[in-house]
Amino acid sequence: MTFQVLTGGGGLSGWALLNRTSARQRELVGSDGAVQSATSNFSRKIASVSTADELLSDYRLMEVALKAFGLEGDMGNKAFIRKILESDLSDEKSLANRLSNKTYRQLAETFGFGSESGAQTDTKGFAERITAQYVDREFESRVGDGDQNLRLALNARRELSGLATRQSTEDTKWYEVLGNTALRKVFEGAFGFSSAYGKLPIDRQLQEFKGAAQKMFGTSEMSAIAQPDNFEKLVQRFLVRSAIDVDSAPNRYSTALTLLSGM
């Protein structure tokens, strides 16, 4: 029987429950029969995979690889994923570099099929790292079965942790937030922005998001926002606003329309 993650009805109480129990519940997900079968198969076979075609020709390997990066929705897009995996990341015009969602670049960089050094699949710790990411994503997916907002919150914690330590400019990090649909939803919710903000020019979106962060946290630096106290504030605002009655939605939409009309 598939283990069902307990989310306590969602909202702030559900978030508190996950903070107390997520480590143990993740262990239970990892020991689930189907999950163990998938990770064991990946660990056993991946070192012998040296090309994108070899990975994509094995459905079970491809499933673990893509889900480890939250890209399982692209399972049916083999041609697209092949181009991503074979991207030359030293070429700014390569597909993985041109996409606003930098998760695709991370996928290409991790597997290394398009790099001069070649596939990284047989390097020490590779299988362990990918299967751990896969279990993380599977845990989040099962959290989402109970409450999608809690899944978004868990995703935000993981994504922000990575962004905080990345060697990029602050604007580049914010552009990654804007291009990451799931992470963006958490910031939009916490800031009280509607999806209509996505219709603004991208530089104006950057300005609005950084300005809102400055007001909420006293800083727009991602490393500071990822700190436990600030992250908790972000998530709590997101969860509380998500629980507000839909009757308030027209007011948030009107704010975005005002910005658009004033341009």
mmCIF file with all atom_site columns, C-alpha atoms in Angstrom, residues 71-245:
data_model
loop_
_atom_site.group_PDB
_atom_site.id
_atom_site.type_symbol
_atom_site.label_atom_id
_atom_site.label_alt_id
_atom_site.label_comp_id
_atom_site.label_asym_id
_atom_site.label_entity_id
_atom_site.label_seq_id
_atom_site.pdbx_PDB_ins_code
_atom_site.Cartn_x
_atom_site.Cartn_y
_atom_site.Cartn_z
_atom_site.occupancy
_atom_site.B_iso_or_equiv
_atom_site.pdbx_formal_charge
_atom_site.auth_seq_id
_atom_site.auth_comp_id
_atom_site.auth_asym_id
_atom_site.auth_atom_id
_atom_site.pdbx_PDB_model_num
ATOM 1   C CA . LEU A 1 71  ? 10.367  17.726 -14.695 1.00 0.00 ? 71  LEU A CA 1
ATOM 2   C CA . GLU A 1 72  ? 8.209   14.609 -14.825 1.00 0.00 ? 72  GLU A CA 1
ATOM 3   C CA . GLY A 1 73  ? 5.670   16.588 -16.839 1.00 0.00 ? 73  GLY A CA 1
ATOM 4   C CA . ASP A 1 74  ? 8.095   16.331 -19.765 1.00 0.00 ? 74  ASP A CA 1
ATOM 5   C CA . MET A 1 75  ? 8.071   12.527 -19.849 1.00 0.00 ? 75  MET A CA 1
ATOM 6   C CA . GLY A 1 76  ? 6.286   12.636 -23.202 1.00 0.00 ? 76  GLY A CA 1
ATOM 7   C CA . ASN A 1 77  ? 8.649   15.237 -24.695 1.00 0.00 ? 77  ASN A CA 1
ATOM 8   C CA . LYS A 1 78  ? 11.652  13.068 -25.470 1.00 0.00 ? 78  LYS A CA 1
ATOM 9   C CA . ALA A 1 79  ? 12.903  15.174 -28.379 1.00 0.00 ? 79  ALA A CA 1
ATOM 10  C CA . PHE A 1 80  ? 12.849  18.304 -26.231 1.00 0.00 ? 80  PHE A CA 1
ATOM 11  C CA . ILE A 1 81  ? 14.565  16.619 -23.268 1.00 0.00 ? 81  ILE A CA 1
ATOM 12  C CA . ARG A 1 82  ? 17.204  15.151 -25.591 1.00 0.00 ? 82  ARG A CA 1
ATOM 13  C CA . LYS A 1 83  ? 18.071  18.664 -26.793 1.00 0.00 ? 83  LYS A CA 1
ATOM 14  C CA . ILE A 1 84  ? 18.292  19.817 -23.178 1.00 0.00 ? 84  ILE A CA 1
ATOM 15  C CA . LEU A 1 85  ? 20.538  16.947 -22.118 1.00 0.00 ? 85  LEU A CA 1
ATOM 16  C CA . GLU A 1 86  ? 22.829  17.418 -25.120 1.00 0.00 ? 86  GLU A CA 1
ATOM 17  C CA . SER A 1 87  ? 23.066  21.204 -24.717 1.00 0.00 ? 87  SER A CA 1
ATOM 18  C CA . ASP A 1 88  ? 26.555  22.690 -24.740 1.00 0.00 ? 88  ASP A CA 1
ATOM 19  C CA . LEU A 1 89  ? 26.382  24.887 -21.654 1.00 0.00 ? 89  LEU A CA 1
ATOM 20  C CA . SER A 1 90  ? 29.442  26.847 -22.770 1.00 0.00 ? 90  SER A CA 1
ATOM 21  C CA . ASP A 1 91  ? 27.304  28.154 -25.647 1.00 0.00 ? 91  ASP A CA 1
ATOM 22  C CA . GLU A 1 92  ? 24.943  30.908 -24.494 1.00 0.00 ? 92  GLU A CA 1
ATOM 23  C CA . LYS A 1 93  ? 22.658  30.118 -27.441 1.00 0.00 ? 93  LYS A CA 1
ATOM 24  C CA . SER A 1 94  ? 22.151  26.472 -26.476 1.00 0.00 ? 94  SER A CA 1
ATOM 25  C CA . LEU A 1 95  ? 18.599  25.508 -25.558 1.00 0.00 ? 95  LEU A CA 1
ATOM 26  C CA . ALA A 1 96  ? 19.243  24.850 -21.869 1.00 0.00 ? 96  ALA A CA 1
ATOM 27  C CA . ASN A 1 97  ? 20.829  28.290 -21.497 1.00 0.00 ? 97  ASN A CA 1
ATOM 28  C CA . ARG A 1 98  ? 18.044  30.120 -23.331 1.00 0.00 ? 98  ARG A CA 1
ATOM 29  C CA . LEU A 1 99  ? 15.120  28.803 -21.270 1.00 0.00 ? 99  LEU A CA 1
ATOM 30  C CA . SER A 1 100 ? 13.896  31.009 -18.424 1.00 0.00 ? 100 SER A CA 1
ATOM 31  C CA . ASN A 1 101 ? 13.337  27.947 -16.225 1.00 0.00 ? 101 ASN A CA 1
ATOM 32  C CA . LYS A 1 102 ? 16.899  27.188 -15.136 1.00 0.00 ? 102 LYS A CA 1
ATOM 33  C CA . THR A 1 103 ? 15.930  23.746 -13.859 1.00 0.00 ? 103 THR A CA 1
ATOM 34  C CA . TYR A 1 104 ? 16.540  22.485 -17.391 1.00 0.00 ? 104 TYR A CA 1
ATOM 35  C CA . ARG A 1 105 ? 20.057  23.871 -17.282 1.00 0.00 ? 105 ARG A CA 1
ATOM 36  C CA . GLN A 1 106 ? 20.618  22.149 -13.945 1.00 0.00 ? 106 GLN A CA 1
ATOM 37  C CA . LEU A 1 107 ? 19.471  18.854 -15.489 1.00 0.00 ? 107 LEU A CA 1
ATOM 38  C CA . ALA A 1 108 ? 21.886  19.232 -18.402 1.00 0.00 ? 108 ALA A CA 1
ATOM 39  C CA . GLU A 1 109 ? 24.747  20.269 -16.137 1.00 0.00 ? 109 GLU A CA 1
ATOM 40  C CA . THR A 1 110 ? 24.186  17.395 -13.714 1.00 0.00 ? 110 THR A CA 1
ATOM 41  C CA . PHE A 1 111 ? 24.186  14.649 -16.348 1.00 0.00 ? 111 PHE A CA 1
ATOM 42  C CA . GLY A 1 112 ? 26.888  16.288 -18.477 1.00 0.00 ? 112 GLY A CA 1
ATOM 43  C CA . PHE A 1 113 ? 26.084  14.562 -21.759 1.00 0.00 ? 113 PHE A CA 1
ATOM 44  C CA . GLY A 1 114 ? 26.794  17.742 -23.747 1.00 0.00 ? 114 GLY A CA 1
ATOM 45  C CA . SER A 1 115 ? 29.941  18.777 -21.887 1.00 0.00 ? 115 SER A CA 1
ATOM 46  C CA . GLU A 1 116 ? 33.569  18.332 -22.899 1.00 0.00 ? 116 GLU A CA 1
ATOM 47  C CA . SER A 1 117 ? 34.170  16.129 -19.866 1.00 0.00 ? 117 SER A CA 1
ATOM 48  C CA . GLY A 1 118 ? 31.286  13.872 -20.867 1.00 0.00 ? 118 GLY A CA 1
ATOM 49  C CA . ALA A 1 119 ? 28.655  12.016 -18.873 1.00 0.00 ? 119 ALA A CA 1
ATOM 50  C CA . GLN A 1 120 ? 28.814  12.330 -15.096 1.00 0.00 ? 120 GLN A CA 1
ATOM 51  C CA . THR A 1 121 ? 26.663  9.272  -14.483 1.00 0.00 ? 121 THR A CA 1
ATOM 52  C CA . ASP A 1 122 ? 29.535  7.052  -13.345 1.00 0.00 ? 122 ASP A CA 1
ATOM 53  C CA . THR A 1 123 ? 31.051  9.559  -10.921 1.00 0.00 ? 123 THR A CA 1
ATOM 54  C CA . LYS A 1 124 ? 31.146  8.923  -7.189  1.00 0.00 ? 124 LYS A CA 1
ATOM 55  C CA . GLY A 1 125 ? 27.904  9.764  -5.416  1.00 0.00 ? 125 GLY A CA 1
ATOM 56  C CA . PHE A 1 126 ? 25.956  10.516 -8.599  1.00 0.00 ? 126 PHE A CA 1
ATOM 57  C CA . ALA A 1 127 ? 23.311  7.814  -8.167  1.00 0.00 ? 127 ALA A CA 1
ATOM 58  C CA . GLU A 1 128 ? 22.891  8.608  -4.477  1.00 0.00 ? 128 GLU A CA 1
ATOM 59  C CA . ARG A 1 129 ? 22.366  12.315 -5.186  1.00 0.00 ? 129 ARG A CA 1
ATOM 60  C CA . ILE A 1 130 ? 19.778  11.776 -7.918  1.00 0.00 ? 130 ILE A CA 1
ATOM 61  C CA . THR A 1 131 ? 17.821  9.145  -5.993  1.00 0.00 ? 131 THR A CA 1
ATOM 62  C CA . ALA A 1 132 ? 17.768  11.382 -2.906  1.00 0.00 ? 132 ALA A CA 1
ATOM 63  C CA . GLN A 1 133 ? 16.353  14.199 -5.037  1.00 0.00 ? 133 GLN A CA 1
ATOM 64  C CA . TYR A 1 134 ? 13.820  11.763 -6.469  1.00 0.00 ? 134 TYR A CA 1
ATOM 65  C CA . VAL A 1 135 ? 12.622  10.770 -2.988  1.00 0.00 ? 135 VAL A CA 1
ATOM 66  C CA . ASP A 1 136 ? 12.399  14.453 -2.019  1.00 0.00 ? 136 ASP A CA 1
ATOM 67  C CA . ARG A 1 137 ? 10.203  15.160 -5.031  1.00 0.00 ? 137 ARG A CA 1
ATOM 68  C CA . GLU A 1 138 ? 8.077   12.079 -4.435  1.00 0.00 ? 138 GLU A CA 1
ATOM 69  C CA . PHE A 1 139 ? 7.546   13.188 -0.843  1.00 0.00 ? 139 PHE A CA 1
ATOM 70  C CA . GLU A 1 140 ? 6.521   16.650 -2.023  1.00 0.00 ? 140 GLU A CA 1
ATOM 71  C CA . SER A 1 141 ? 4.192   15.120 -4.601  1.00 0.00 ? 141 SER A CA 1
ATOM 72  C CA . ARG A 1 142 ? 2.428   13.103 -1.920  1.00 0.00 ? 142 ARG A CA 1
ATOM 73  C CA . VAL A 1 143 ? 2.191   16.188 0.272   1.00 0.00 ? 143 VAL A CA 1
ATOM 74  C CA . GLY A 1 144 ? 0.496   17.801 -2.709  1.00 0.00 ? 144 GLY A CA 1
ATOM 75  C CA . ASP A 1 145 ? -2.072  15.016 -2.788  1.00 0.00 ? 145 ASP A CA 1
ATOM 76  C CA . GLY A 1 146 ? -3.244  16.383 0.549   1.00 0.00 ? 146 GLY A CA 1
ATOM 77  C CA . ASP A 1 147 ? -2.595  20.086 0.009   1.00 0.00 ? 147 ASP A CA 1
ATOM 78  C CA . GLN A 1 148 ? -1.003  21.725 -3.026  1.00 0.00 ? 148 GLN A CA 1
ATOM 79  C CA . ASN A 1 149 ? -0.037  24.881 -1.140  1.00 0.00 ? 149 ASN A CA 1
ATOM 80  C CA . LEU A 1 150 ? 2.038   22.854 1.313   1.00 0.00 ? 150 LEU A CA 1
ATOM 81  C CA . ARG A 1 151 ? 3.762   21.215 -1.636  1.00 0.00 ? 151 ARG A CA 1
ATOM 82  C CA . LEU A 1 152 ? 4.584   24.662 -3.009  1.00 0.00 ? 152 LEU A CA 1
ATOM 83  C CA . ALA A 1 153 ? 5.955   25.696 0.387   1.00 0.00 ? 153 ALA A CA 1
ATOM 84  C CA . LEU A 1 154 ? 8.255   22.653 0.580   1.00 0.00 ? 154 LEU A CA 1
ATOM 85  C CA . ASN A 1 155 ? 9.412   23.269 -2.970  1.00 0.00 ? 155 ASN A CA 1
ATOM 86  C CA . ALA A 1 156 ? 10.156  26.900 -2.106  1.00 0.00 ? 156 ALA A CA 1
ATOM 87  C CA . ARG A 1 157 ? 12.314  25.867 0.851   1.00 0.00 ? 157 ARG A CA 1
ATOM 88  C CA . ARG A 1 158 ? 14.430  23.611 -1.337  1.00 0.00 ? 158 ARG A CA 1
ATOM 89  C CA . GLU A 1 159 ? 14.666  26.043 -4.250  1.00 0.00 ? 159 GLU A CA 1
ATOM 90  C CA . LEU A 1 160 ? 15.550  29.048 -2.095  1.00 0.00 ? 160 LEU A CA 1
ATOM 91  C CA . SER A 1 161 ? 18.235  27.072 -0.309  1.00 0.00 ? 161 SER A CA 1
ATOM 92  C CA . GLY A 1 162 ? 19.899  26.489 -3.670  1.00 0.00 ? 162 GLY A CA 1
ATOM 93  C CA . LEU A 1 163 ? 19.430  30.053 -4.880  1.00 0.00 ? 163 LEU A CA 1
ATOM 94  C CA . ALA A 1 164 ? 20.902  31.491 -1.697  1.00 0.00 ? 164 ALA A CA 1
ATOM 95  C CA . THR A 1 165 ? 24.288  29.881 -2.311  1.00 0.00 ? 165 THR A CA 1
ATOM 96  C CA . ARG A 1 166 ? 24.403  30.251 -6.097  1.00 0.00 ? 166 ARG A CA 1
ATOM 97  C CA . GLN A 1 167 ? 27.168  32.424 -7.539  1.00 0.00 ? 167 GLN A CA 1
ATOM 98  C CA . SER A 1 168 ? 24.923  34.822 -9.458  1.00 0.00 ? 168 SER A CA 1
ATOM 99  C CA . THR A 1 169 ? 23.863  38.446 -9.222  1.00 0.00 ? 169 THR A CA 1
ATOM 100 C CA . GLU A 1 170 ? 20.778  39.212 -7.163  1.00 0.00 ? 170 GLU A CA 1
ATOM 101 C CA . ASP A 1 171 ? 18.868  40.242 -10.284 1.00 0.00 ? 171 ASP A CA 1
ATOM 102 C CA . THR A 1 172 ? 19.735  36.920 -11.931 1.00 0.00 ? 172 THR A CA 1
ATOM 103 C CA . LYS A 1 173 ? 18.407  35.071 -8.888  1.00 0.00 ? 173 LYS A CA 1
ATOM 104 C CA . TRP A 1 174 ? 15.184  37.059 -9.008  1.00 0.00 ? 174 TRP A CA 1
ATOM 105 C CA . TYR A 1 175 ? 14.791  36.338 -12.701 1.00 0.00 ? 175 TYR A CA 1
ATOM 106 C CA . GLU A 1 176 ? 15.055  32.656 -11.796 1.00 0.00 ? 176 GLU A CA 1
ATOM 107 C CA . VAL A 1 177 ? 12.223  33.139 -9.298  1.00 0.00 ? 177 VAL A CA 1
ATOM 108 C CA . LEU A 1 178 ? 10.126  34.851 -11.959 1.00 0.00 ? 178 LEU A CA 1
ATOM 109 C CA . GLY A 1 179 ? 10.776  32.004 -14.410 1.00 0.00 ? 179 GLY A CA 1
ATOM 110 C CA . ASN A 1 180 ? 10.053  29.209 -11.933 1.00 0.00 ? 180 ASN A CA 1
ATOM 111 C CA . THR A 1 181 ? 6.268   28.767 -11.885 1.00 0.00 ? 181 THR A CA 1
ATOM 112 C CA . ALA A 1 182 ? 6.017   26.920 -8.563  1.00 0.00 ? 182 ALA A CA 1
ATOM 113 C CA . LEU A 1 183 ? 8.435   29.178 -6.687  1.00 0.00 ? 183 LEU A CA 1
ATOM 114 C CA . ARG A 1 184 ? 6.900   32.304 -8.172  1.00 0.00 ? 184 ARG A CA 1
ATOM 115 C CA . LYS A 1 185 ? 3.468   31.299 -6.846  1.00 0.00 ? 185 LYS A CA 1
ATOM 116 C CA . VAL A 1 186 ? 4.759   31.378 -3.270  1.00 0.00 ? 186 VAL A CA 1
ATOM 117 C CA . PHE A 1 187 ? 6.204   34.869 -3.674  1.00 0.00 ? 187 PHE A CA 1
ATOM 118 C CA . GLU A 1 188 ? 3.095   36.098 -5.489  1.00 0.00 ? 188 GLU A CA 1
ATOM 119 C CA . GLY A 1 189 ? 0.897   34.750 -2.735  1.00 0.00 ? 189 GLY A CA 1
ATOM 120 C CA . ALA A 1 190 ? 3.020   36.164 0.078   1.00 0.00 ? 190 ALA A CA 1
ATOM 121 C CA . PHE A 1 191 ? 3.197   39.590 -1.588  1.00 0.00 ? 191 PHE A CA 1
ATOM 122 C CA . GLY A 1 192 ? -0.498  39.632 -2.465  1.00 0.00 ? 192 GLY A CA 1
ATOM 123 C CA . PHE A 1 193 ? 0.243   39.788 -6.191  1.00 0.00 ? 193 PHE A CA 1
ATOM 124 C CA . SER A 1 194 ? -2.179  38.256 -8.670  1.00 0.00 ? 194 SER A CA 1
ATOM 125 C CA . SER A 1 195 ? -1.087  36.315 -11.741 1.00 0.00 ? 195 SER A CA 1
ATOM 126 C CA . ALA A 1 196 ? -1.872  39.476 -13.736 1.00 0.00 ? 196 ALA A CA 1
ATOM 127 C CA . TYR A 1 197 ? 1.530   40.779 -12.646 1.00 0.00 ? 197 TYR A CA 1
ATOM 128 C CA . GLY A 1 198 ? 2.932   38.342 -15.181 1.00 0.00 ? 198 GLY A CA 1
ATOM 129 C CA . LYS A 1 199 ? 1.597   40.620 -17.918 1.00 0.00 ? 199 LYS A CA 1
ATOM 130 C CA . LEU A 1 200 ? 3.961   43.398 -16.888 1.00 0.00 ? 200 LEU A CA 1
ATOM 131 C CA . PRO A 1 201 ? 7.287   43.780 -18.733 1.00 0.00 ? 201 PRO A CA 1
ATOM 132 C CA . ILE A 1 202 ? 9.862   41.534 -17.121 1.00 0.00 ? 202 ILE A CA 1
ATOM 133 C CA . ASP A 1 203 ? 11.992  44.411 -15.836 1.00 0.00 ? 203 ASP A CA 1
ATOM 134 C CA . ARG A 1 204 ? 8.910   45.911 -14.170 1.00 0.00 ? 204 ARG A CA 1
ATOM 135 C CA . GLN A 1 205 ? 8.116   42.537 -12.598 1.00 0.00 ? 205 GLN A CA 1
ATOM 136 C CA . LEU A 1 206 ? 11.648  42.428 -11.212 1.00 0.00 ? 206 LEU A CA 1
ATOM 137 C CA . GLN A 1 207 ? 11.183  45.890 -9.738  1.00 0.00 ? 207 GLN A CA 1
ATOM 138 C CA . GLU A 1 208 ? 7.834   45.010 -8.130  1.00 0.00 ? 208 GLU A CA 1
ATOM 139 C CA . PHE A 1 209 ? 9.024   41.723 -6.616  1.00 0.00 ? 209 PHE A CA 1
ATOM 140 C CA . LYS A 1 210 ? 12.252  43.180 -5.241  1.00 0.00 ? 210 LYS A CA 1
ATOM 141 C CA . GLY A 1 211 ? 10.345  46.148 -3.853  1.00 0.00 ? 211 GLY A CA 1
ATOM 142 C CA . ALA A 1 212 ? 7.844   43.892 -2.109  1.00 0.00 ? 212 ALA A CA 1
ATOM 143 C CA . ALA A 1 213 ? 10.681  41.827 -0.641  1.00 0.00 ? 213 ALA A CA 1
ATOM 144 C CA . GLN A 1 214 ? 12.356  44.970 0.650   1.00 0.00 ? 214 GLN A CA 1
ATOM 145 C CA . LYS A 1 215 ? 9.137   45.979 2.414   1.00 0.00 ? 215 LYS A CA 1
ATOM 146 C CA . MET A 1 216 ? 8.532   42.544 3.905   1.00 0.00 ? 216 MET A CA 1
ATOM 147 C CA . PHE A 1 217 ? 12.065  41.546 4.915   1.00 0.00 ? 217 PHE A CA 1
ATOM 148 C CA . GLY A 1 218 ? 14.038  44.782 4.866   1.00 0.00 ? 218 GLY A CA 1
ATOM 149 C CA . THR A 1 219 ? 16.161  43.291 2.083   1.00 0.00 ? 219 THR A CA 1
ATOM 150 C CA . SER A 1 220 ? 15.768  41.771 -1.362  1.00 0.00 ? 220 SER A CA 1
ATOM 151 C CA . GLU A 1 221 ? 18.873  39.580 -1.111  1.00 0.00 ? 221 GLU A CA 1
ATOM 152 C CA . MET A 1 222 ? 18.013  35.939 -1.662  1.00 0.00 ? 222 MET A CA 1
ATOM 153 C CA . SER A 1 223 ? 20.483  34.665 0.931   1.00 0.00 ? 223 SER A CA 1
ATOM 154 C CA . ALA A 1 224 ? 18.701  36.732 3.587   1.00 0.00 ? 224 ALA A CA 1
ATOM 155 C CA . ILE A 1 225 ? 15.218  35.690 2.468   1.00 0.00 ? 225 ILE A CA 1
ATOM 156 C CA . ALA A 1 226 ? 16.290  32.035 2.680   1.00 0.00 ? 226 ALA A CA 1
ATOM 157 C CA . GLN A 1 227 ? 17.222  32.420 6.355   1.00 0.00 ? 227 GLN A CA 1
ATOM 158 C CA . PRO A 1 228 ? 14.840  30.421 8.602   1.00 0.00 ? 228 PRO A CA 1
ATOM 159 C CA . ASP A 1 229 ? 13.007  33.381 10.171  1.00 0.00 ? 229 ASP A CA 1
ATOM 160 C CA . ASN A 1 230 ? 12.452  35.182 6.880   1.00 0.00 ? 230 ASN A CA 1
ATOM 161 C CA . PHE A 1 231 ? 11.533  32.016 5.029   1.00 0.00 ? 231 PHE A CA 1
ATOM 162 C CA . GLU A 1 232 ? 8.994   31.151 7.710   1.00 0.00 ? 232 GLU A CA 1
ATOM 163 C CA . LYS A 1 233 ? 7.507   34.627 7.341   1.00 0.00 ? 233 LYS A CA 1
ATOM 164 C CA . LEU A 1 234 ? 7.295   34.150 3.568   1.00 0.00 ? 234 LEU A CA 1
ATOM 165 C CA . VAL A 1 235 ? 5.533   30.796 3.852   1.00 0.00 ? 235 VAL A CA 1
ATOM 166 C CA . GLN A 1 236 ? 3.131   31.888 6.569   1.00 0.00 ? 236 GLN A CA 1
ATOM 167 C CA . ARG A 1 237 ? 2.104   34.936 4.539   1.00 0.00 ? 237 ARG A CA 1
ATOM 168 C CA . PHE A 1 238 ? 1.644   32.708 1.499   1.00 0.00 ? 238 PHE A CA 1
ATOM 169 C CA . LEU A 1 239 ? -0.480  30.165 3.367   1.00 0.00 ? 239 LEU A CA 1
ATOM 170 C CA . VAL A 1 240 ? -2.615  32.783 5.110   1.00 0.00 ? 240 VAL A CA 1
ATOM 171 C CA . ARG A 1 241 ? -3.265  34.718 1.911   1.00 0.00 ? 241 ARG A CA 1
ATOM 172 C CA . SER A 1 242 ? -4.040  31.477 0.075   1.00 0.00 ? 242 SER A CA 1
ATOM 173 C CA . ALA A 1 243 ? -6.766  30.791 2.620   1.00 0.00 ? 243 ALA A CA 1
ATOM 174 C CA . ILE A 1 244 ? -8.433  34.184 2.091   1.00 0.00 ? 244 ILE A CA 1
ATOM 175 C CA . ASP A 1 245 ? -11.873 34.005 0.524   1.00 0.00 ? 245 ASP A CA 1
#
